């Protein structure tokens, strides 16, 4: 088990927002993640964990500084964990484009060079990070997960591939059908190779048909999002999920775009959704 190095700690809403770094066995690099511990956790009580996965170009700080989520985590008594979106460092492969390389890990385990050695974000998010969190912080094994855009893809995909591990999953403007959209096709070809049959293992719209654990799903999408509907096709996933027997709440929000203003506007309802699933 990796040792954690405390990078920073801030008191907010009676709890602690902390950033930690550690050497990751999944990525072979130093990784940084943030965790918000609500007042209840600081008082010695073990609390459930809500994982947040961010989108393209983001790190652990975007959501923590823009969404207003710590207030809600404090009120509901949940820990909030926010990892980075990719490995980083001078020796980590990168690309000049914003949608490939550092900041754009797509939460997959890459199999192709030069990405395969470090870009193993699926293993990091699904296995290594939860084990670290549960070993080092006062949390229970109750978990839920949500995310935005590329992180919405990650949250849905990780939840579907790990039945029974998460109480619920939600997403803001998620990439739900990456095998059929430009962002996903570019990233999957680079990270996973040209055999598109291998891509299906990370496509939520394809995974949902065979998923046997029907956890509740919430999706919010802004109709003024400039990536909707070419890159973002939530209705495709919603139809597939409902056909497979999932309960899905889908909201198309008039006038909202892809920004953190959109996330901040509806973050309350996502916390309430997860709190209900966690029995809080």
CSV table of C-alpha atoms in Angstrom, one decimal:
chain,number,residue,atom,x,y,z
A,1,UNK,CA,0.0,0.0,0.0
A,2,UNK,CA,1.4,3.4,-1.0
A,3,UNK,CA,2.2,6.0,1.6
A,4,UNK,CA,0.5,9.3,1.1
A,5,UNK,CA,2.2,12.7,1.1
A,6,UNK,CA,0.0,15.6,2.2
A,7,UNK,CA,0.2,18.4,-0.3
A,8,UNK,CA,-2.2,20.9,1.2
A,9,UNK,CA,-5.1,21.1,3.7
A,10,UNK,CA,-7.8,23.7,3.9
A,11,UNK,CA,-10.7,23.9,6.4
A,12,UNK,CA,-14.0,24.4,4.6
A,13,UNK,CA,-17.6,24.0,5.9
A,14,UNK,CA,-16.2,22.5,9.1
A,15,UNK,CA,-14.3,19.7,7.3
A,16,UNK,CA,-10.9,19.3,5.6
A,17,UNK,CA,-10.2,19.6,1.9
A,18,UNK,CA,-6.9,17.8,1.4
A,19,UNK,CA,-4.7,17.1,-1.5
A,20,UNK,CA,-2.4,14.0,-1.4
A,21,UNK,CA,0.3,12.6,-3.7
A,22,UNK,CA,1.6,9.1,-3.9
A,23,UNK,CA,3.4,6.7,-6.2
A,24,UNK,CA,0.9,4.7,-8.2
A,25,UNK,CA,1.5,1.1,-9.1
A,26,UNK,CA,-1.1,1.4,-11.8
A,27,UNK,CA,0.4,4.3,-13.7
A,28,UNK,CA,4.0,4.0,-12.5
A,29,UNK,CA,4.0,7.7,-11.7
A,30,UNK,CA,3.3,10.1,-8.9
A,31,UNK,CA,-0.4,10.8,-8.7
A,32,UNK,CA,-2.3,13.5,-6.9
A,33,UNK,CA,-5.9,13.3,-5.7
A,34,UNK,CA,-8.1,15.4,-3.4
A,35,UNK,CA,-10.4,14.2,-0.6
A,36,UNK,CA,-12.9,16.2,1.3
A,37,UNK,CA,-13.5,14.9,4.8
A,38,UNK,CA,-16.8,16.2,6.3
A,39,UNK,CA,-17.1,17.3,9.9
A,40,UNK,CA,-18.6,13.9,10.8
A,41,UNK,CA,-15.4,12.2,9.6
A,42,UNK,CA,-13.3,14.5,11.6
A,43,UNK,CA,-15.4,13.6,14.7
A,44,UNK,CA,-14.3,10.0,14.3
A,45,UNK,CA,-17.3,8.5,12.4
A,46,UNK,CA,-16.7,6.4,9.3
A,47,UNK,CA,-18.6,7.9,6.3
A,48,UNK,CA,-19.6,6.8,2.8
A,49,UNK,CA,-17.5,7.9,-0.2
A,50,UNK,CA,-18.6,9.7,-3.3
A,51,UNK,CA,-16.1,9.6,-6.2
A,52,UNK,CA,-16.0,12.4,-8.7
A,53,UNK,CA,-14.3,11.9,-12.2
A,54,UNK,CA,-13.5,15.1,-14.1
A,55,UNK,CA,-13.4,15.8,-17.8
A,56,UNK,CA,-10.9,16.7,-20.5
A,57,UNK,CA,-8.1,19.1,-19.5
A,58,UNK,CA,-9.0,19.0,-15.8
A,59,UNK,CA,-7.1,17.8,-12.8
A,60,UNK,CA,-8.3,17.3,-9.2
A,61,UNK,CA,-8.7,21.1,-8.6
A,62,UNK,CA,-11.3,22.1,-11.2
A,63,UNK,CA,-14.3,20.5,-9.5
A,64,UNK,CA,-13.1,21.2,-6.0
A,65,UNK,CA,-12.8,25.0,-6.6
A,66,UNK,CA,-15.8,25.5,-8.9
A,67,UNK,CA,-18.7,23.2,-8.1
A,68,UNK,CA,-19.5,24.1,-4.5
A,69,UNK,CA,-19.5,20.4,-3.6
A,70,UNK,CA,-17.8,20.6,-0.2
A,71,UNK,CA,-20.9,22.3,1.3
A,72,UNK,CA,-23.1,19.5,0.2
A,73,UNK,CA,-20.6,16.8,1.3
A,74,UNK,CA,-20.6,18.4,4.7
A,75,UNK,CA,-24.4,18.5,5.0
A,76,UNK,CA,-24.9,14.9,3.9
A,77,UNK,CA,-21.9,13.5,5.8
A,78,UNK,CA,-20.0,11.9,2.9
A,79,UNK,CA,-16.4,12.0,1.9
A,80,UNK,CA,-15.7,13.3,-1.6
A,81,UNK,CA,-12.8,11.9,-3.6
A,82,UNK,CA,-11.5,13.7,-6.7
A,83,UNK,CA,-8.6,12.1,-8.7
A,84,UNK,CA,-6.7,13.5,-11.6
A,85,UNK,CA,-7.7,12.7,-15.1
A,86,UNK,CA,-4.4,11.1,-16.2
A,87,UNK,CA,-0.8,10.5,-15.2
A,88,UNK,CA,1.4,13.5,-15.5
A,89,UNK,CA,5.1,14.3,-15.6
A,90,UNK,CA,8.0,15.2,-17.9
A,91,UNK,CA,8.6,11.5,-18.8
A,92,UNK,CA,4.9,10.7,-19.3
A,93,UNK,CA,3.8,10.5,-23.0
A,94,UNK,CA,1.7,13.4,-24.2
A,95,UNK,CA,0.1,14.9,-27.3
A,96,UNK,CA,-0.3,18.5,-28.5
A,97,UNK,CA,-4.0,18.1,-28.7
A,98,UNK,CA,-6.2,18.7,-25.7
A,99,UNK,CA,-8.2,15.5,-26.1
A,100,UNK,CA,-5.3,13.0,-26.0
A,101,UNK,CA,-2.5,12.4,-23.5
A,102,UNK,CA,-2.0,14.3,-20.3
A,103,UNK,CA,-5.4,15.5,-19.0
A,104,UNK,CA,-7.2,13.1,-21.3
A,105,UNK,CA,-6.8,9.6,-19.9
A,106,UNK,CA,-10.4,8.5,-20.7
A,107,UNK,CA,-10.3,6.1,-17.7
A,108,UNK,CA,-9.1,3.2,-19.8
A,109,UNK,CA,-6.1,0.8,-19.5
A,110,UNK,CA,-4.1,1.6,-22.6
A,111,UNK,CA,-2.6,-1.3,-24.5
A,112,UNK,CA,-0.7,0.6,-27.2
A,113,UNK,CA,2.7,2.3,-27.1
A,114,UNK,CA,3.7,4.8,-26.0
A,115,UNK,CA,0.7,5.0,-23.7
A,116,UNK,CA,0.5,1.5,-22.2
A,117,UNK,CA,3.2,1.9,-19.5
A,118,UNK,CA,1.4,4.8,-17.8
A,119,UNK,CA,-2.1,5.3,-19.0
A,120,UNK,CA,-3.9,2.7,-16.8
A,121,UNK,CA,-6.5,5.0,-15.3
A,122,UNK,CA,-9.2,2.3,-15.2
A,123,UNK,CA,-7.1,0.3,-12.7
A,124,UNK,CA,-6.2,3.4,-10.8
A,125,UNK,CA,-9.8,4.7,-10.4
A,126,UNK,CA,-11.6,1.3,-10.0
A,127,UNK,CA,-9.1,-0.5,-7.8
A,128,UNK,CA,-6.0,1.3,-6.5
A,129,UNK,CA,-7.6,4.6,-5.4
A,130,UNK,CA,-10.5,3.1,-3.5
A,131,UNK,CA,-8.1,0.8,-1.7
A,132,UNK,CA,-5.9,3.8,-0.7
A,133,UNK,CA,-8.9,5.8,0.4
A,134,UNK,CA,-10.3,2.9,2.5
A,135,UNK,CA,-6.9,2.3,4.1
A,136,UNK,CA,-6.0,5.9,5.0
A,137,UNK,CA,-9.3,7.7,5.8
A,138,UNK,CA,-12.3,7.2,8.1
A,139,UNK,CA,-14.7,5.8,5.4
A,140,UNK,CA,-17.0,2.9,5.1
A,141,UNK,CA,-17.2,0.5,2.1
A,142,UNK,CA,-20.3,2.3,0.9
A,143,UNK,CA,-19.5,4.0,-2.4
A,144,UNK,CA,-21.2,6.1,-5.1
A,145,UNK,CA,-19.7,7.7,-8.3
A,146,UNK,CA,-20.4,10.6,-10.6
A,147,UNK,CA,-18.6,12.7,-13.2
A,148,UNK,CA,-18.6,15.3,-16.0
A,149,UNK,CA,-18.1,14.8,-19.8
A,150,UNK,CA,-15.1,12.4,-20.1
A,151,UNK,CA,-15.5,11.8,-16.4
A,152,UNK,CA,-19.2,11.0,-16.9
A,153,UNK,CA,-18.0,8.4,-19.3
A,154,UNK,CA,-15.7,7.1,-16.7
A,155,UNK,CA,-18.3,7.1,-13.9
A,156,UNK,CA,-20.9,5.2,-16.0
A,157,UNK,CA,-18.4,2.7,-17.4
A,158,UNK,CA,-16.7,2.0,-14.0
A,159,UNK,CA,-20.0,1.5,-12.3
A,160,UNK,CA,-21.3,-0.8,-15.0
A,161,UNK,CA,-18.1,-2.9,-15.0
A,162,UNK,CA,-18.1,-3.3,-11.2
A,163,UNK,CA,-21.6,-4.6,-10.3
A,164,UNK,CA,-22.6,-4.1,-6.7
A,165,UNK,CA,-19.7,-1.8,-5.9
A,166,UNK,CA,-21.5,1.5,-6.2
A,167,UNK,CA,-24.9,2.5,-4.8
A,168,UNK,CA,-25.6,4.8,-7.8
A,169,UNK,CA,-24.0,6.6,-10.7
A,170,UNK,CA,-24.7,10.0,-12.1
A,171,UNK,CA,-23.2,12.2,-14.8
A,172,UNK,CA,-23.2,15.7,-16.2
A,173,UNK,CA,-23.0,15.9,-20.0
A,174,UNK,CA,-21.3,12.4,-20.3
A,175,UNK,CA,-19.6,10.9,-23.2
A,176,UNK,CA,-21.8,7.8,-23.3
A,177,UNK,CA,-21.1,6.1,-26.7
A,178,UNK,CA,-17.4,6.7,-27.3
A,179,UNK,CA,-17.1,4.1,-30.0
A,180,UNK,CA,-19.4,6.1,-32.1
A,181,UNK,CA,-18.2,9.7,-31.4
A,182,UNK,CA,-15.1,11.6,-32.6
A,183,UNK,CA,-13.6,12.1,-29.1
A,184,UNK,CA,-13.9,8.4,-28.2
A,185,UNK,CA,-12.8,7.1,-31.6
A,186,UNK,CA,-9.6,9.2,-31.5
A,187,UNK,CA,-8.7,8.3,-27.9
A,188,UNK,CA,-9.6,4.6,-28.2
A,189,UNK,CA,-7.6,4.2,-31.4
A,190,UNK,CA,-4.6,5.7,-29.8
A,191,UNK,CA,-4.9,3.9,-26.4
A,192,UNK,CA,-6.4,0.6,-27.4
A,193,UNK,CA,-5.4,0.1,-31.1
A,194,UNK,CA,-7.4,-0.3,-34.3
A,195,UNK,CA,-9.5,-3.3,-33.4
A,196,UNK,CA,-12.8,-1.6,-32.5
A,197,UNK,CA,-14.1,-4.8,-30.9
A,198,UNK,CA,-11.7,-4.1,-28.0
A,199,UNK,CA,-13.2,-0.6,-27.5
A,200,UNK,CA,-16.6,-2.1,-26.5
A,201,UNK,CA,-15.2,-2.9,-23.1
A,202,UNK,CA,-15.2,0.8,-22.2
A,203,UNK,CA,-18.4,1.9,-24.0
A,204,UNK,CA,-21.3,2.4,-21.5
A,205,UNK,CA,-24.0,2.2,-24.1
A,206,UNK,CA,-22.6,-1.3,-25.1
A,207,UNK,CA,-21.9,-2.4,-21.6
A,208,UNK,CA,-25.4,-1.6,-20.2
A,209,UNK,CA,-27.1,-4.2,-22.3
A,210,UNK,CA,-25.3,-7.0,-20.4
A,211,UNK,CA,-25.1,-5.4,-17.0
A,212,UNK,CA,-26.9,-7.5,-14.4
A,213,UNK,CA,-26.8,-5.0,-11.4
A,214,UNK,CA,-29.5,-2.4,-12.0
A,215,UNK,CA,-28.1,0.5,-10.0
A,216,UNK,CA,-30.0,3.9,-10.3
A,217,UNK,CA,-28.7,6.4,-12.9
A,218,UNK,CA,-29.1,10.1,-13.2
A,219,UNK,CA,-28.0,12.2,-16.2
A,220,UNK,CA,-28.2,16.0,-16.7
A,221,UNK,CA,-27.4,17.5,-20.1
A,222,UNK,CA,-27.6,21.1,-21.2
A,223,UNK,CA,-29.3,21.8,-24.5
A,224,UNK,CA,-26.9,24.8,-25.2
A,225,UNK,CA,-23.8,22.6,-24.8
A,226,UNK,CA,-21.7,23.1,-27.9
A,227,UNK,CA,-20.6,19.4,-27.8
A,228,UNK,CA,-24.3,18.2,-27.9
A,229,UNK,CA,-25.4,16.1,-29.7
A,230,UNK,CA,-22.3,15.2,-31.8
A,231,UNK,CA,-19.9,14.2,-29.1
A,232,UNK,CA,-22.5,13.8,-26.4
A,233,UNK,CA,-25.4,11.5,-27.1
A,234,UNK,CA,-27.1,10.8,-23.8
A,235,UNK,CA,-30.4,9.8,-25.2
A,236,UNK,CA,-28.7,6.9,-27.0
A,237,UNK,CA,-27.5,5.6,-23.6
A,238,UNK,CA,-30.7,6.3,-21.8
A,239,UNK,CA,-32.7,4.3,-24.3
A,240,UNK,CA,-30.3,1.4,-24.1
A,241,UNK,CA,-30.3,1.5,-20.3
A,242,UNK,CA,-34.1,1.6,-20.0
A,243,UNK,CA,-34.4,-1.2,-22.4
A,244,UNK,CA,-32.1,-3.2,-20.2
A,245,UNK,CA,-34.3,-2.6,-17.2
A,246,UNK,CA,-32.4,0.3,-15.5
A,247,UNK,CA,-34.2,3.2,-13.8
A,248,UNK,CA,-32.8,6.3,-15.4
A,249,UNK,CA,-33.6,9.9,-14.7
A,250,UNK,CA,-32.7,12.1,-17.6
A,251,UNK,CA,-32.9,15.9,-17.6
A,252,UNK,CA,-32.3,18.0,-20.7
A,253,UNK,CA,-31.7,21.5,-19.2
A,254,UNK,CA,-32.7,24.4,-21.4
A,255,UNK,CA,-30.1,27.1,-21.9
A,256,UNK,CA,-27.2,25.3,-20.0
A,257,UNK,CA,-23.8,24.7,-21.6
A,258,UNK,CA,-20.8,22.4,-20.8
A,259,UNK,CA,-19.2,24.5,-18.1
A,260,UNK,CA,-18.9,24.4,-14.4
A,261,UNK,CA,-21.7,26.9,-14.2
A,262,UNK,CA,-23.9,24.1,-15.4
A,263,UNK,CA,-22.5,21.7,-12.8
A,264,UNK,CA,-22.9,24.1,-10.0
A,265,UNK,CA,-26.5,24.7,-10.9
A,266,UNK,CA,-27.5,21.1,-10.4
A,267,UNK,CA,-24.9,19.7,-8.0
A,268,UNK,CA,-27.5,19.7,-5.2
A,269,UNK,CA,-29.8,17.3,-6.9
A,270,UNK,CA,-26.9,14.9,-7.7
A,271,UNK,CA,-25.9,14.8,-4.0
A,272,UNK,CA,-29.5,14.2,-3.0
A,273,UNK,CA,-29.7,11.4,-5.5
A,274,UNK,CA,-26.6,9.7,-4.2
A,275,UNK,CA,-27.5,10.3,-0.6
A,276,UNK,CA,-30.8,8.5,-1.2
A,277,UNK,CA,-29.1,5.6,-2.8
A,278,UNK,CA,-26.6,5.4,0.1
A,279,UNK,CA,-29.5,5.4,2.6
A,280,UNK,CA,-28.5,8.8,4.2
